Short mmCIF file of C-alpha atoms in Angstrom, two decimals:
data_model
loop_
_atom_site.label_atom_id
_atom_site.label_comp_id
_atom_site.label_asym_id
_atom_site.label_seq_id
_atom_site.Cartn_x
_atom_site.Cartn_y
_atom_site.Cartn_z
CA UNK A 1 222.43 116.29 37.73
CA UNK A 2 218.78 115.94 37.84
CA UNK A 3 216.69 118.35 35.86
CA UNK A 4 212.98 117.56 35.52
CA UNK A 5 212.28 119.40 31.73
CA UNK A 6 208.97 121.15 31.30
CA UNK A 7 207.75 118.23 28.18
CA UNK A 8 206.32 120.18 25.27
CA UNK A 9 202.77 119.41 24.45
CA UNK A 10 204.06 117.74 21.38
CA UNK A 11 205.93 114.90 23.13
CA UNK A 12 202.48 113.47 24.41
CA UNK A 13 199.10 113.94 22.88
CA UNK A 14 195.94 112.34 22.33
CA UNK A 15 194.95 109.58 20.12
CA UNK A 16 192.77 110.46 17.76
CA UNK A 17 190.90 106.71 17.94
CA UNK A 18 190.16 106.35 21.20
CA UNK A 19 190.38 109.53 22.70
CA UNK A 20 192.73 108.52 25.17
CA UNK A 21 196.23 110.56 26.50
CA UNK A 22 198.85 109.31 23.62
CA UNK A 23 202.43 108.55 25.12
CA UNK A 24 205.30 109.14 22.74
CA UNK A 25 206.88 105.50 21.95
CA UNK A 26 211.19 105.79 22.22
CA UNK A 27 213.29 103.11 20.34
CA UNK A 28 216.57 102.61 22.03
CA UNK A 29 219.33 100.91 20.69
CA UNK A 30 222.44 99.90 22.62
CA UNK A 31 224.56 97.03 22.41
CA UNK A 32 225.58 97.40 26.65
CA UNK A 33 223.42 95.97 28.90
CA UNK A 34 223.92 98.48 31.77
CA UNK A 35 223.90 101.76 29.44
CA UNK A 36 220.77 100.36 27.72
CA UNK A 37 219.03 99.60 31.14
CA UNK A 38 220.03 103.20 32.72
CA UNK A 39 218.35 104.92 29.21
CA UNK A 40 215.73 102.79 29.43
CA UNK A 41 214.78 103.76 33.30
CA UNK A 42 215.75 107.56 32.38
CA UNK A 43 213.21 107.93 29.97
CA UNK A 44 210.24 105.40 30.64
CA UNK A 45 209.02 108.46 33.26
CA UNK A 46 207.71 110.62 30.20
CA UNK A 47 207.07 108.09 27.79
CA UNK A 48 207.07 104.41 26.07
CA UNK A 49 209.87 102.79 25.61
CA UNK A 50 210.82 99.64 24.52
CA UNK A 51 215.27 98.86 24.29
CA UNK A 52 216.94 96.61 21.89
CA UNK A 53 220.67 95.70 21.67
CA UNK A 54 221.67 96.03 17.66
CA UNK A 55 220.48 97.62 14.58
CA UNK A 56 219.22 94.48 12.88
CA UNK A 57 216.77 93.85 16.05
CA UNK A 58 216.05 97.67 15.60
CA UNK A 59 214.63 96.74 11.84
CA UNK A 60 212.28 94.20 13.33
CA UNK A 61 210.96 95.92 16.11
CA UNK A 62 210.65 99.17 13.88
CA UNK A 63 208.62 96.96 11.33
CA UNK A 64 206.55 95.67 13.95
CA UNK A 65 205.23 98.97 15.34
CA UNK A 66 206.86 102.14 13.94
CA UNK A 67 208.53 104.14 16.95
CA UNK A 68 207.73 107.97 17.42
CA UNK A 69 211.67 108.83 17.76
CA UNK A 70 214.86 106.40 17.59
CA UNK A 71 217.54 106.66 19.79
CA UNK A 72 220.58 104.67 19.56
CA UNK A 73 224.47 104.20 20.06
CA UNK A 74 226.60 103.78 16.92
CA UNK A 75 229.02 101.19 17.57
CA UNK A 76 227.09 97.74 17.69
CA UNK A 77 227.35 94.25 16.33
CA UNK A 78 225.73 92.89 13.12
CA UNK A 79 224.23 96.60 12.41
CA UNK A 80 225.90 99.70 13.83
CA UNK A 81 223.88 102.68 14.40
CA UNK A 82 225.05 104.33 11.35
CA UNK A 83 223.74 101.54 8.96
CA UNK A 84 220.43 101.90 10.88
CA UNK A 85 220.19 105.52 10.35
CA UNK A 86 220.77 104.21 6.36
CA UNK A 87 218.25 101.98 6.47
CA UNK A 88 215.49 103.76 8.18
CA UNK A 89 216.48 106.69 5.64
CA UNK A 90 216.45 104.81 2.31
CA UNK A 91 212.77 103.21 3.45
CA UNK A 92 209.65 105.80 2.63
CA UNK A 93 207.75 104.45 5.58
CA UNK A 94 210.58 105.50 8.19
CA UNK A 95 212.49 108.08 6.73
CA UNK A 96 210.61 111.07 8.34
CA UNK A 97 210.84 109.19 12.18
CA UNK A 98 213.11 111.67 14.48
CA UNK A 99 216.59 109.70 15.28
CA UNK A 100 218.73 110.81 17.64
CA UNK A 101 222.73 109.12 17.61
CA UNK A 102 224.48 108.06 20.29
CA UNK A 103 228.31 107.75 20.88
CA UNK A 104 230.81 107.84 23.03
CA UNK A 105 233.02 109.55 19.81
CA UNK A 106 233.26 112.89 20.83
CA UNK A 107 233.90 115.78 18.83
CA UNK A 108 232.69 117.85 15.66
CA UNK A 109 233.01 114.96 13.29
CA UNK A 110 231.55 112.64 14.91
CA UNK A 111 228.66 114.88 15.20
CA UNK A 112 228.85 115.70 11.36
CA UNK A 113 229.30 112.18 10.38
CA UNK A 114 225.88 111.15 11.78
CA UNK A 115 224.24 114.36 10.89
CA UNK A 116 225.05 113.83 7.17
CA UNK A 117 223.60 110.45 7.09
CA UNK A 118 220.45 111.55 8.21
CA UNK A 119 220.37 112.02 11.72
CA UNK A 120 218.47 114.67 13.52
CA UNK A 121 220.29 114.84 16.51
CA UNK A 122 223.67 113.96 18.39
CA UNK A 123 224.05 113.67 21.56
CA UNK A 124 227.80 112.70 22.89
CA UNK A 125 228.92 110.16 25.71
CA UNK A 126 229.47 111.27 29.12
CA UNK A 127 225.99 112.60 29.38
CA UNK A 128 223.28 114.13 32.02
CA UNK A 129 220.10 113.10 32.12
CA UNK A 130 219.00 116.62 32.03
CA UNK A 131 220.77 116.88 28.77
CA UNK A 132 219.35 113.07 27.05
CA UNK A 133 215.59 113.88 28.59
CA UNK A 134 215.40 117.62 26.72
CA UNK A 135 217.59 116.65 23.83
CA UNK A 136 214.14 113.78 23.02
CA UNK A 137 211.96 116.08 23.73
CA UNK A 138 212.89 118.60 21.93
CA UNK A 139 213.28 116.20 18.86
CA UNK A 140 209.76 114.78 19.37
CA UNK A 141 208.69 118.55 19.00
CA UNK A 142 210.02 119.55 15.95
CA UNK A 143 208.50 115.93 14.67
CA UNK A 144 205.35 116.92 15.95
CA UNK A 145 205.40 120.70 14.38
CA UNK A 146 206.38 119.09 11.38
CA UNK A 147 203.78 116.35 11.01
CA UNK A 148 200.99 119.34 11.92
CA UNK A 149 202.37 121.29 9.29
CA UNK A 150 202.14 118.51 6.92
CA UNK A 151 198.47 117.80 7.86
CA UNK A 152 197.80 121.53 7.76
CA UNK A 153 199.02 121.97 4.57
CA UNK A 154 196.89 118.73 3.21
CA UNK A 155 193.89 120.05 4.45
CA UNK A 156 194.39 123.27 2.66
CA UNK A 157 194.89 121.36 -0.85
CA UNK A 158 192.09 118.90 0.10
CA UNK A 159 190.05 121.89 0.66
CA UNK A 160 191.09 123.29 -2.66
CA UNK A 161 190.56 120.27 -4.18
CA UNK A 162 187.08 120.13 -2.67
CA UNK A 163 186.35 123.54 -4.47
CA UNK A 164 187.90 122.46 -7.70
CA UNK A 165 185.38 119.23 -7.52
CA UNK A 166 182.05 121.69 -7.13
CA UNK A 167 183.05 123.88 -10.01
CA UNK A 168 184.02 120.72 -11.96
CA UNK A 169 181.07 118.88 -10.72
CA UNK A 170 178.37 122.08 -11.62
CA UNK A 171 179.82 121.99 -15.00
CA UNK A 172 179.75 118.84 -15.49
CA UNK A 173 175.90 118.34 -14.82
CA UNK A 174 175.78 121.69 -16.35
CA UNK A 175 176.40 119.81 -19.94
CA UNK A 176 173.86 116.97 -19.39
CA UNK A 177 171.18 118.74 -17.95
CA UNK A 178 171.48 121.66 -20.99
CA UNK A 179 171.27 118.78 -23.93
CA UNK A 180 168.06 116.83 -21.52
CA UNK A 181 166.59 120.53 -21.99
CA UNK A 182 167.52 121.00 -25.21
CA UNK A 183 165.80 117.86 -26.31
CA UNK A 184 163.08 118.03 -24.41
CA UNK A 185 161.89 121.57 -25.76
CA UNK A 186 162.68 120.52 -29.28
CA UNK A 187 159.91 117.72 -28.67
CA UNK A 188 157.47 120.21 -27.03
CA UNK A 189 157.16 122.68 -29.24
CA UNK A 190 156.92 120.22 -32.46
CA UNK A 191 160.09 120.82 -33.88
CA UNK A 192 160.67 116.96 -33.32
CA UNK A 193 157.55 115.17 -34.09
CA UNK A 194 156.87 112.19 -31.59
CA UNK A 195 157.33 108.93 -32.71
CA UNK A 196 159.92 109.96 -35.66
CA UNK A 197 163.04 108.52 -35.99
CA UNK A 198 165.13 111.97 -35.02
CA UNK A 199 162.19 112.29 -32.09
CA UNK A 200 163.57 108.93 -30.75
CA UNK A 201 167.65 109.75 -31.42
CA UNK A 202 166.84 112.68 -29.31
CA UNK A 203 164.87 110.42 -26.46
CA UNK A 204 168.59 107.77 -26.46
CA UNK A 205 170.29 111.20 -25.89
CA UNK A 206 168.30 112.49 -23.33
CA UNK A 207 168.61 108.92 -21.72
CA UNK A 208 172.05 108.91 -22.21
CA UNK A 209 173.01 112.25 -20.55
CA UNK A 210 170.13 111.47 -17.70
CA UNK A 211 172.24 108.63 -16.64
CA UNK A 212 175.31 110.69 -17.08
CA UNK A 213 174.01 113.05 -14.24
CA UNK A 214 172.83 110.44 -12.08
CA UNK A 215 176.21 108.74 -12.24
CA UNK A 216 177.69 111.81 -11.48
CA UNK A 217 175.69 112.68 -8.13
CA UNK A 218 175.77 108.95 -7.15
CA UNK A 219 179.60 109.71 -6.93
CA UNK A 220 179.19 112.85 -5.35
CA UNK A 221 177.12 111.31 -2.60
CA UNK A 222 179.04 108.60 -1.85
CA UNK A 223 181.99 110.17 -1.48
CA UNK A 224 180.06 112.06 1.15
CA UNK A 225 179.20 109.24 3.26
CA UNK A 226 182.08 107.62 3.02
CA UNK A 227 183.87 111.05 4.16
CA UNK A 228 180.97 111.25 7.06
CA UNK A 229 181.88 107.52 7.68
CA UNK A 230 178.35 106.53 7.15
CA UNK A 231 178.82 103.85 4.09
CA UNK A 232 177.68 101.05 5.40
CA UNK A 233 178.61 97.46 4.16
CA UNK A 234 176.48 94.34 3.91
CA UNK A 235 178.81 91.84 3.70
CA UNK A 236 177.16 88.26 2.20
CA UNK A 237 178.52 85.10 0.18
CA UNK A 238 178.42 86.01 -3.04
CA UNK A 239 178.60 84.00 -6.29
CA UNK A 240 180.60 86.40 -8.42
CA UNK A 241 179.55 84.90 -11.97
CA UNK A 242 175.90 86.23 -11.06
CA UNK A 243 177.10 89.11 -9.86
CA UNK A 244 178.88 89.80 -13.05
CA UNK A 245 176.25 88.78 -14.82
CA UNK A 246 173.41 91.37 -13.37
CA UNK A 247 176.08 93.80 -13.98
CA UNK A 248 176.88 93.38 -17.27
CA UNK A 249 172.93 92.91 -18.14
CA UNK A 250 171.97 96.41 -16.20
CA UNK A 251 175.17 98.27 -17.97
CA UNK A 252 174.09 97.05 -21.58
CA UNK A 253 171.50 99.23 -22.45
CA UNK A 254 173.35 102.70 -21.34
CA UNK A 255 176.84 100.86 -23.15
CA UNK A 256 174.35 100.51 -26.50
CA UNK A 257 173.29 104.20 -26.54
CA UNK A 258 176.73 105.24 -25.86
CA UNK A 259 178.06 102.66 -29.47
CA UNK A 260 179.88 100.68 -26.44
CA UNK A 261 180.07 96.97 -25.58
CA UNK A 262 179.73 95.24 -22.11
CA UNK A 263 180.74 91.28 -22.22
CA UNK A 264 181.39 89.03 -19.67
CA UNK A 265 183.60 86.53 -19.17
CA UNK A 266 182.20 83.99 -16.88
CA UNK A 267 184.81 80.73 -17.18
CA UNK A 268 183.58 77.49 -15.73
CA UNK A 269 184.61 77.65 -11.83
CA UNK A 270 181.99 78.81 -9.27
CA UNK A 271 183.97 81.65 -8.07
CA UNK A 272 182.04 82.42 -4.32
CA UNK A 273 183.30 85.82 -2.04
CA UNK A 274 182.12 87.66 1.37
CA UNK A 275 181.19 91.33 -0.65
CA UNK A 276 178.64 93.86 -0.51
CA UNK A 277 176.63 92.97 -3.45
CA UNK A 278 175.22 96.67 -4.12
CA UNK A 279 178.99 98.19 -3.88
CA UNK A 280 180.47 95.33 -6.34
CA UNK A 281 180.00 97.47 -9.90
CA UNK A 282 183.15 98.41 -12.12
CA UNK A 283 181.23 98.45 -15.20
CA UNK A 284 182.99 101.48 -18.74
CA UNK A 285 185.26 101.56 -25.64
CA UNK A 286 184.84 98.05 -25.32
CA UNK A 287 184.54 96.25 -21.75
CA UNK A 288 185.16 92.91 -20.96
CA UNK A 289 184.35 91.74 -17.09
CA UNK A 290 186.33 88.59 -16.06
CA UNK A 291 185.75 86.64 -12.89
CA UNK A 292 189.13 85.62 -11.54
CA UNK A 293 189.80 82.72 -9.10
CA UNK A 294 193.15 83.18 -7.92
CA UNK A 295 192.92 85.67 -6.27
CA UNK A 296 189.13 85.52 -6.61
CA UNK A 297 187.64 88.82 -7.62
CA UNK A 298 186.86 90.47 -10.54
CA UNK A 299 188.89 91.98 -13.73
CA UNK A 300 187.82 94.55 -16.26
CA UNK A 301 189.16 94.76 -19.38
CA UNK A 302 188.98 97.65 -21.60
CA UNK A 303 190.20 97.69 -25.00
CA UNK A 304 190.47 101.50 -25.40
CA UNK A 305 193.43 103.84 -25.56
CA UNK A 306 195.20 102.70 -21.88
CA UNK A 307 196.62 105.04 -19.29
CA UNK A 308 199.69 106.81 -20.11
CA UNK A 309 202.61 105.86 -17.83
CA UNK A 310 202.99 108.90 -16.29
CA UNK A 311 199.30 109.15 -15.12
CA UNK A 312 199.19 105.87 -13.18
CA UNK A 313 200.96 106.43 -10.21
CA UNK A 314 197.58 108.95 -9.39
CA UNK A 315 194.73 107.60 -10.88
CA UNK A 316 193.07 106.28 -7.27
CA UNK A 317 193.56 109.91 -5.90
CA UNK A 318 190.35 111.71 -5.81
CA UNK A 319 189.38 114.73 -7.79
CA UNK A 320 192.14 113.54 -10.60
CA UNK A 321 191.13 113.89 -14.06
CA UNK A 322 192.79 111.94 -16.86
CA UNK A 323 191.54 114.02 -20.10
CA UNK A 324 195.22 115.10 -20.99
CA UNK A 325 196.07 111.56 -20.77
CA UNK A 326 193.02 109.32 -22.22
CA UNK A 327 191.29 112.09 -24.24
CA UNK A 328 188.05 110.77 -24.66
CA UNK A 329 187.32 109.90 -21.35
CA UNK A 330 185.45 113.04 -19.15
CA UNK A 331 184.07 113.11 -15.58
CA UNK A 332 185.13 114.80 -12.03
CA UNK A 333 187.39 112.10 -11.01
CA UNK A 334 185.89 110.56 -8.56
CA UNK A 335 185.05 106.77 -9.84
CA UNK A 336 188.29 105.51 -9.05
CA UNK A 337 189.06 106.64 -5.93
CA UNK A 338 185.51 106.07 -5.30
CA UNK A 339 185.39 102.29 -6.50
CA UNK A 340 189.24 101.56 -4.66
CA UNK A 341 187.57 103.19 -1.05
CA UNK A 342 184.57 100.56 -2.09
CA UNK A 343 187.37 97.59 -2.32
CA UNK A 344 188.91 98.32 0.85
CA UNK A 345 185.64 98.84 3.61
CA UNK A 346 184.90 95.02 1.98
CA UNK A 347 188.46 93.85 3.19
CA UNK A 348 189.68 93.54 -0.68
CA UNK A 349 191.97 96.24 -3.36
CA UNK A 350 191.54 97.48 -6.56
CA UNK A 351 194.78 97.69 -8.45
CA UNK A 352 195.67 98.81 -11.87
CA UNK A 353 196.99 96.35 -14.38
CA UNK A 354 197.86 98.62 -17.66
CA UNK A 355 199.79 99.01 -20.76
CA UNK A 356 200.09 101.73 -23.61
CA UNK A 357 197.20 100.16 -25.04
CA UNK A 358 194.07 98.91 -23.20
CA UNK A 359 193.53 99.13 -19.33
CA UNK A 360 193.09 95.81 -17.22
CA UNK A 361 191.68 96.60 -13.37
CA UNK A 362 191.48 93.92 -10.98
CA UNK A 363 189.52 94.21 -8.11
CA UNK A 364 189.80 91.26 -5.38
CA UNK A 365 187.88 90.08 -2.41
CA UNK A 366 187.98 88.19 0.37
CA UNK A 367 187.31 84.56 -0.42
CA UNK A 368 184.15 83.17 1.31
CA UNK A 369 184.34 80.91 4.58
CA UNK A 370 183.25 77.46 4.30
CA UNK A 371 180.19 76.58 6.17
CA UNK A 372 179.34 80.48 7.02
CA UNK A 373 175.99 81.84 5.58
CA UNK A 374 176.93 85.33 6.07
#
């Protein structure tokens, strides 16, 4: 029989990009030509659909654009549906799409068989079209109460987060701006006589801590455009031995007051990239700043205590702070998921090359064009 089902809201919404109604995209998988066809027809009313015959094809078309639910039989060559269901399980990218399992096996273990591999649903050959229409739909629900849950719930820690990073961020400057004052009053009143040497130990510290603060707002607002998506990029050729150069020359002074060291490591090959020249600064114990040529980009070096293994895995996230793990190291934690959102609006990655001792970070970019100025 013929039952048109009232389609939850969930099935088909709106993409967020353009704006424009967002059909639900169904991945059916069945080895029989005429079964595959008459699924196909059923179901391409309500939404997208595109049919392939085995589990191995599945993979492929899966990689190629991930489906919003799978449907498919069990019993196929090269890779039954069970082996699919595996797969698409075992993989972090695909685990959480909806799958529904089809086969002509009838009966409670069947059913359980499929359902303790993974699947969400099972639907059993003979069966209506009433029953295959409501049984997707009602899967591409729950996925899409689910995924809103999931978003819901990472706004609310984002927005905690978010609160953290102003408290952090107010007591951070808090620190800087106390010692500027500190300083600064010592000198007014006489209690520092100007031109002494502890008047001008006091002038490197307020120096010091002024560019702490400014670092620390320079974060804070970019973060903020990039959130507002209003970063923009100048891309331009870029020699990256005098970019690393400037870099290194502008971060000397502020790595002298601090009892730090900035070198670079230039090597002898012209090294040229499309880049942003403003956004291209990593410079932070000892740093050394390496131009690389395969892939071209740019490595930093530091020769300090390293990033404990357990720490790595979130050291891009924002609002992260590393104290507990590299102790003499402060801030809001914002540089490095700062400087990695930098990488990526110029096409190019930041990536994390460590060990217990000493912390290597290598940012790339894309290599320049030949013959293009800009």
């Amino acid at each position: 029989g013929w039952i048109r089902p009232a389609l939850s809201k969930s099935s088909n919404g709106v993409n967020a990009a353009s704006g424009e109604p967002h059909k639900a995209r169904i991945l059916v998988i069945d080895d029989n030509a005429d079964m595959r066809a008459y699924i196909d027809q059923l179901l391409r009313e309500h939404w997208e659909v595109e049919a392939v015959t085995d589990g191995v094809a599945a993979r492929d078309a899966v990689r190629r654009q991930r489906p919003d639910l799978v449907l498919t039989d069990v019993m196929m060559p090269r890779m039954d549906g069970l082996q699919l269901l595996s797969a698409l399980r075992s993989d972090v990218g695909t685990r959480d799409i909806p799958i529904v399992v089809l086969s002509a096996r009838a009966g409670v273990e069947a059913s359980i068989d499929g359902l303790m591999r993974g699947a969400d649903d099972y639907v059993a050959k003979p069966f209506t079209a009433a029953e295959l229409i409501a049984r997707v739909d009602a899967n591409l629900a729950r996925a899409s109460m689910r995924n809103e849950l999931a978003r819901a719930r990472a706004e609310v820690q984002l927005a905690a987060e978010r609160n953290s990073f102003l408290n952090m961020a107010a007591h951070e400057l808090r620190s800087p701006l106390t010692v500027i004052g500190g300083y600064v009053e010592l000198v007014l009143n006489g209690t520092l006589e100007p031109g002494s040497e502890p008047a001008r130990a006091a002038l490197q510290k307020v120096a010091l801590k002024t560019q702490e603060g400014v670092k620390l707002v320079e974060q804070m607002l970019m973060t903020a455009r990039m959130e507002a998506g209003k970063l923009h990029v100048k891309m331009a050729q870029l020699d990256l031995a005098e970019v690393v150069e400037d870099a290194v020359t502008r971060a000397a002074p502020l790595a002298g007051l601090e009892r730090k060291s900035v070198a670079a490591a230039l090597g002898d090959k012209t090294v040229r990239v499309r880049a942003d020249k403003a956004l291209v600064a990593l410079i932070g114990d000892s740093i050394t700043v390496e131009v690389a040529d395969n892939p071209e980009g740019i490595r930093v070096v530091d020769s300090g205590a390293g990033i404990a293994a357990e720490a790595r895995e979130r050291i891009f996230e924002p609002f992260i702070q590393l104290e507990a793990h590299m102790p003499l190291r402060s801030g809001v934690g914002l540089g490095l998921a700062v400087s990695r959102r930098v990488a990526e609006l110029q096409g190019g990655s930041l990536a994390l090359e460590s060990t217990e001792r000493g912390t290597s970070f290598l940012l790339t970019l894309p290599a320049a064009r030949r013959g293009s100025l800009r």
